[in-house]
């Protein structure tokens, strides 16, 4: 795996299957514009781990972390016309983290201590291989992609409000979690995915499709300052939201939707 040290949203993350792909991927990274029109400040190389991806959302107060939700992610792979494999983080299925698996809890505490997080919001991305969590990255902020809303739906806790109160110097009040349930959201980029979701909702009378902004199709240069935003965050046809008692049920349905994928070109700009 090669990825930028200061990217986001999966931008510039590539899986190299064989040596011959290295020069192709390096050329892509050199010519990819980061958010805001700037270049990447550097890249890192990691071993690819085949496992399930998760994230933790929470707050830390006086150096003591408290997880609110644990999300299992839906990550789609796409192969471009040159054969390189990239990734899109398409969905999250959130459940309460009031009680965490011990290995997740240990990792969360270790991460906050290692990176010196003392006060405020955090999220941690990690991948679980054979029951062992492997750290990917950590952010000292609220999560994007609508995850803040998922946290409140699942826990009944306003993550943003709690975080801002901590930043303002207020003490952390006792957090009262809602009864356990799972809520998921899946961003649909392909017409086949959208039709599959529509058919599933009609058949089961569950879930909902939240329409995205009806933006016109755009053709933007790879050197444009908006290239990263448009290729990573535009082109969402709709967001499929579903609630259930358990996370696994939602994940199985979401995987049906993402199986309706097709090969795409060099990016997925306004994919539709």
Short mmCIF file of C-alpha atoms in Angstrom, two decimals:
data_model
loop_
_atom_site.label_atom_id
_atom_site.label_comp_id
_atom_site.label_asym_id
_atom_site.label_seq_id
_atom_site.Cartn_x
_atom_site.Cartn_y
_atom_site.Cartn_z
CA UNK A 1 0.00 0.00 0.00
CA UNK A 2 1.18 3.53 -0.82
CA UNK A 3 -0.69 6.49 0.62
CA UNK A 4 -0.12 10.21 1.28
CA UNK A 5 0.70 11.29 4.81
CA UNK A 6 -1.73 14.22 4.52
CA UNK A 7 -4.54 13.03 2.27
CA UNK A 8 -8.10 12.17 3.22
CA UNK A 9 -11.18 10.29 2.05
CA UNK A 10 -9.08 7.59 0.40
CA UNK A 11 -7.41 10.08 -1.94
CA UNK A 12 -4.12 8.76 -3.31
CA UNK A 13 -4.27 5.35 -1.60
CA UNK A 14 -3.18 2.58 -3.96
CA UNK A 15 -2.61 -1.15 -3.65
CA UNK A 16 0.36 -2.49 -5.59
CA UNK A 17 -0.03 -6.14 -6.53
CA UNK A 18 3.20 -6.51 -8.51
CA UNK A 19 6.43 -4.61 -9.07
CA UNK A 20 5.49 -3.45 -12.55
CA UNK A 21 2.68 -1.29 -11.10
CA UNK A 22 4.99 0.78 -8.92
CA UNK A 23 6.01 3.37 -11.53
CA UNK A 24 2.39 3.77 -12.66
CA UNK A 25 1.20 4.45 -9.12
CA UNK A 26 4.09 6.81 -8.31
CA UNK A 27 3.24 8.81 -11.43
CA UNK A 28 -0.40 9.01 -10.28
CA UNK A 29 0.66 10.33 -6.88
CA UNK A 30 2.93 12.95 -8.40
CA UNK A 31 0.10 14.19 -10.60
CA UNK A 32 -2.70 14.07 -8.02
CA UNK A 33 -3.72 17.39 -6.48
CA UNK A 34 -4.49 17.30 -2.77
CA UNK A 35 -7.39 19.15 -1.14
CA UNK A 36 -7.13 22.88 -1.65
CA UNK A 37 -4.99 22.52 -4.75
CA UNK A 38 -1.75 21.77 -2.94
CA UNK A 39 0.61 18.84 -3.37
CA UNK A 40 1.12 16.01 -0.89
CA UNK A 41 3.87 16.58 1.66
CA UNK A 42 5.01 12.95 1.56
CA UNK A 43 4.02 9.29 1.26
CA UNK A 44 4.25 6.17 3.35
CA UNK A 45 4.39 2.51 2.37
CA UNK A 46 2.54 -0.09 4.43
CA UNK A 47 1.83 -3.80 4.19
CA UNK A 48 -1.73 -4.47 3.07
CA UNK A 49 -3.77 -6.35 5.66
CA UNK A 50 -6.80 -8.35 4.61
CA UNK A 51 -9.29 -7.80 7.42
CA UNK A 52 -12.36 -5.88 8.60
CA UNK A 53 -12.00 -2.11 8.95
CA UNK A 54 -13.40 -0.26 11.95
CA UNK A 55 -13.37 3.17 13.51
CA UNK A 56 -13.99 4.43 17.03
CA UNK A 57 -15.66 7.76 17.76
CA UNK A 58 -15.30 9.30 21.19
CA UNK A 59 -14.02 12.01 23.48
CA UNK A 60 -11.05 12.29 25.79
CA UNK A 61 -11.16 14.23 29.08
CA UNK A 62 -8.04 14.83 31.16
CA UNK A 63 -6.33 12.15 29.11
CA UNK A 64 -9.00 9.51 29.79
CA UNK A 65 -10.79 8.35 26.61
CA UNK A 66 -14.46 7.40 26.37
CA UNK A 67 -15.68 5.70 23.19
CA UNK A 68 -19.19 6.52 22.00
CA UNK A 69 -19.60 4.37 18.91
CA UNK A 70 -17.76 1.70 17.02
CA UNK A 71 -18.31 1.69 13.26
CA UNK A 72 -17.57 -1.16 10.92
CA UNK A 73 -16.74 0.23 7.51
CA UNK A 74 -17.74 -0.69 3.99
CA UNK A 75 -14.73 -0.16 1.74
CA UNK A 76 -15.02 -0.58 -2.02
CA UNK A 77 -12.11 -1.36 -4.28
CA UNK A 78 -11.98 -0.05 -7.81
CA UNK A 79 -9.54 -0.89 -10.57
CA UNK A 80 -8.76 1.92 -13.00
CA UNK A 81 -8.01 1.60 -16.71
CA UNK A 82 -4.30 1.07 -15.97
CA UNK A 83 -5.00 -1.79 -13.59
CA UNK A 84 -4.19 0.05 -10.35
CA UNK A 85 -6.45 -0.63 -7.35
CA UNK A 86 -7.78 2.24 -5.26
CA UNK A 87 -10.30 2.48 -2.45
CA UNK A 88 -13.47 4.32 -1.51
CA UNK A 89 -14.83 4.35 2.02
CA UNK A 90 -18.50 4.04 1.13
CA UNK A 91 -20.31 3.16 4.31
CA UNK A 92 -20.39 2.93 8.09
CA UNK A 93 -22.47 0.74 10.35
CA UNK A 94 -22.44 2.19 13.86
CA UNK A 95 -23.21 0.51 17.16
CA UNK A 96 -22.81 1.64 20.74
CA UNK A 97 -19.32 1.49 22.23
CA UNK A 98 -20.53 1.81 25.82
CA UNK A 99 -18.95 -1.61 26.32
CA UNK A 100 -15.94 -2.24 24.07
CA UNK A 101 -14.04 -5.47 23.40
CA UNK A 102 -10.97 -5.39 25.67
CA UNK A 103 -8.56 -5.32 22.72
CA UNK A 104 -10.34 -2.26 21.24
CA UNK A 105 -10.31 -0.51 24.61
CA UNK A 106 -6.58 -1.16 25.11
CA UNK A 107 -5.79 0.17 21.65
CA UNK A 108 -7.89 3.30 22.22
CA UNK A 109 -6.11 4.10 25.49
CA UNK A 110 -2.69 3.39 23.99
CA UNK A 111 -3.38 5.66 21.01
CA UNK A 112 -4.55 8.60 23.13
CA UNK A 113 -1.52 8.26 25.38
CA UNK A 114 0.92 7.87 22.48
CA UNK A 115 -0.33 10.88 20.53
CA UNK A 116 -0.93 13.03 23.61
CA UNK A 117 -4.67 13.50 23.22
CA UNK A 118 -5.89 15.10 26.44
CA UNK A 119 -9.15 16.94 25.73
CA UNK A 120 -11.69 16.84 22.94
CA UNK A 121 -13.01 14.65 20.16
CA UNK A 122 -11.15 11.79 18.50
CA UNK A 123 -11.67 9.04 16.01
CA UNK A 124 -9.41 6.04 15.41
CA UNK A 125 -9.28 3.96 12.25
CA UNK A 126 -8.04 0.39 12.50
CA UNK A 127 -8.26 -2.99 10.83
CA UNK A 128 -8.92 -6.28 12.61
CA UNK A 129 -7.05 -9.36 11.41
CA UNK A 130 -7.75 -12.66 13.18
CA UNK A 131 -9.18 -10.80 16.15
CA UNK A 132 -6.22 -8.44 16.56
CA UNK A 133 -6.71 -4.68 15.90
CA UNK A 134 -4.00 -2.98 13.83
CA UNK A 135 -3.80 0.83 14.01
CA UNK A 136 -4.23 2.76 10.75
CA UNK A 137 -4.65 6.41 11.67
CA UNK A 138 -6.14 8.76 14.23
CA UNK A 139 -7.76 12.19 14.05
CA UNK A 140 -8.17 14.81 16.76
CA UNK A 141 -11.55 15.94 15.46
CA UNK A 142 -15.11 14.89 14.71
CA UNK A 143 -15.54 12.37 11.90
CA UNK A 144 -16.90 13.35 8.50
CA UNK A 145 -19.28 11.56 6.10
CA UNK A 146 -22.29 12.06 8.36
CA UNK A 147 -20.83 9.95 11.17
CA UNK A 148 -21.65 12.63 13.77
CA UNK A 149 -25.34 12.05 13.03
CA UNK A 150 -24.85 8.28 13.28
CA UNK A 151 -23.32 8.70 16.73
CA UNK A 152 -26.37 10.58 17.96
CA UNK A 153 -28.83 8.14 16.37
CA UNK A 154 -27.13 5.15 17.97
CA UNK A 155 -26.24 6.54 21.40
CA UNK A 156 -28.59 9.48 21.90
CA UNK A 157 -25.47 11.56 22.66
CA UNK A 158 -24.63 14.71 20.71
CA UNK A 159 -20.95 14.08 20.04
CA UNK A 160 -20.30 17.59 18.73
CA UNK A 161 -21.92 19.28 21.73
CA UNK A 162 -20.00 17.15 24.22
CA UNK A 163 -16.73 17.86 22.39
CA UNK A 164 -17.23 21.61 22.28
CA UNK A 165 -18.14 21.72 25.97
CA UNK A 166 -14.90 19.92 26.78
CA UNK A 167 -12.93 22.33 24.61
CA UNK A 168 -14.59 25.19 26.53
CA UNK A 169 -13.22 23.79 29.77
CA UNK A 170 -16.39 22.25 31.14
CA UNK A 171 -16.23 18.90 32.97
CA UNK A 172 -17.39 15.72 31.27
CA UNK A 173 -20.86 14.89 32.54
CA UNK A 174 -21.95 11.29 32.92
CA UNK A 175 -22.86 9.98 29.47
CA UNK A 176 -26.21 8.20 29.25
CA UNK A 177 -26.37 5.76 26.31
CA UNK A 178 -29.59 4.88 24.50
CA UNK A 179 -30.69 1.20 24.29
CA UNK A 180 -28.42 -0.78 21.94
CA UNK A 181 -29.15 -0.78 18.22
CA UNK A 182 -27.22 -0.37 14.98
CA UNK A 183 -27.61 2.26 12.27
CA UNK A 184 -25.83 2.23 8.93
CA UNK A 185 -25.39 4.51 5.97
CA UNK A 186 -24.04 3.62 2.55
CA UNK A 187 -23.14 6.14 -0.12
CA UNK A 188 -24.21 4.86 -3.55
CA UNK A 189 -22.06 5.93 -6.50
CA UNK A 190 -23.21 3.61 -9.26
CA UNK A 191 -26.67 3.39 -10.90
CA UNK A 192 -26.65 -0.40 -10.40
CA UNK A 193 -26.14 0.14 -6.66
CA UNK A 194 -28.96 2.66 -6.52
CA UNK A 195 -31.40 0.32 -8.30
CA UNK A 196 -30.42 -2.55 -6.00
CA UNK A 197 -31.11 -0.37 -2.95
CA UNK A 198 -34.45 0.82 -4.35
CA UNK A 199 -35.51 -2.78 -5.02
CA UNK A 200 -34.46 -3.90 -1.54
CA UNK A 201 -36.40 -1.10 0.17
CA UNK A 202 -39.51 -1.81 -1.94
CA UNK A 203 -39.34 -5.53 -1.15
CA UNK A 204 -38.66 -5.26 2.60
CA UNK A 205 -40.35 -1.93 3.41
CA UNK A 206 -37.36 -0.89 5.50
CA UNK A 207 -34.67 1.75 5.21
CA UNK A 208 -34.63 4.97 3.24
CA UNK A 209 -32.74 6.64 0.44
CA UNK A 210 -31.54 10.14 1.24
CA UNK A 211 -31.05 12.06 -2.01
CA UNK A 212 -27.81 13.91 -2.58
CA UNK A 213 -27.45 17.38 -4.00
CA UNK A 214 -28.48 17.40 -7.64
CA UNK A 215 -25.25 18.82 -9.01
CA UNK A 216 -24.54 19.03 -12.75
CA UNK A 217 -21.92 16.68 -14.16
CA UNK A 218 -18.55 18.40 -14.14
CA UNK A 219 -15.38 17.79 -16.08
CA UNK A 220 -12.52 19.07 -13.97
CA UNK A 221 -8.81 19.06 -14.66
CA UNK A 222 -6.54 16.91 -12.50
CA UNK A 223 -4.66 20.11 -11.67
CA UNK A 224 -7.77 21.91 -10.41
CA UNK A 225 -7.86 22.98 -6.75
CA UNK A 226 -11.28 21.26 -6.55
CA UNK A 227 -10.14 17.97 -8.08
CA UNK A 228 -9.82 16.11 -4.77
CA UNK A 229 -13.16 17.34 -3.43
CA UNK A 230 -15.06 16.50 -6.59
CA UNK A 231 -13.53 13.06 -7.15
CA UNK A 232 -13.87 11.93 -3.53
CA UNK A 233 -17.09 13.60 -2.39
CA UNK A 234 -19.14 14.48 -5.47
CA UNK A 235 -21.02 11.96 -7.56
CA UNK A 236 -23.03 10.43 -4.71
CA UNK A 237 -26.36 9.39 -6.20
CA UNK A 238 -28.01 8.75 -2.82
CA UNK A 239 -27.30 7.56 0.71
CA UNK A 240 -28.96 4.34 1.86
CA UNK A 241 -29.76 4.45 5.59
CA UNK A 242 -30.89 1.43 7.55
CA UNK A 243 -31.46 0.64 11.25
CA UNK A 244 -31.54 -2.82 12.82
CA UNK A 245 -30.95 -4.58 16.12
CA UNK A 246 -27.57 -5.91 15.01
CA UNK A 247 -24.66 -4.65 12.95
CA UNK A 248 -24.14 -7.88 10.97
CA UNK A 249 -27.59 -7.73 9.38
CA UNK A 250 -26.95 -4.26 8.01
CA UNK A 251 -23.47 -5.15 6.78
CA UNK A 252 -24.78 -8.15 4.85
CA UNK A 253 -27.33 -5.94 3.06
CA UNK A 254 -24.77 -3.22 2.31
CA UNK A 255 -22.45 -5.81 0.79
CA UNK A 256 -25.28 -6.79 -1.56
CA UNK A 257 -25.46 -3.16 -2.69
CA UNK A 258 -21.71 -2.73 -3.23
CA UNK A 259 -21.56 -5.98 -5.17
CA UNK A 260 -23.38 -4.05 -7.89
CA UNK A 261 -20.17 -2.25 -8.86
CA UNK A 262 -18.58 -1.80 -12.24
CA UNK A 263 -15.08 -0.96 -13.37
CA UNK A 264 -14.47 2.75 -13.59
CA UNK A 265 -11.94 5.03 -15.19
CA UNK A 266 -9.16 6.98 -13.56
CA UNK A 267 -11.54 8.41 -10.96
CA UNK A 268 -15.22 8.40 -10.03
CA UNK A 269 -15.99 12.05 -10.63
CA UNK A 270 -19.75 12.56 -10.46
CA UNK A 271 -20.14 8.83 -11.00
CA UNK A 272 -23.47 8.39 -12.66
#
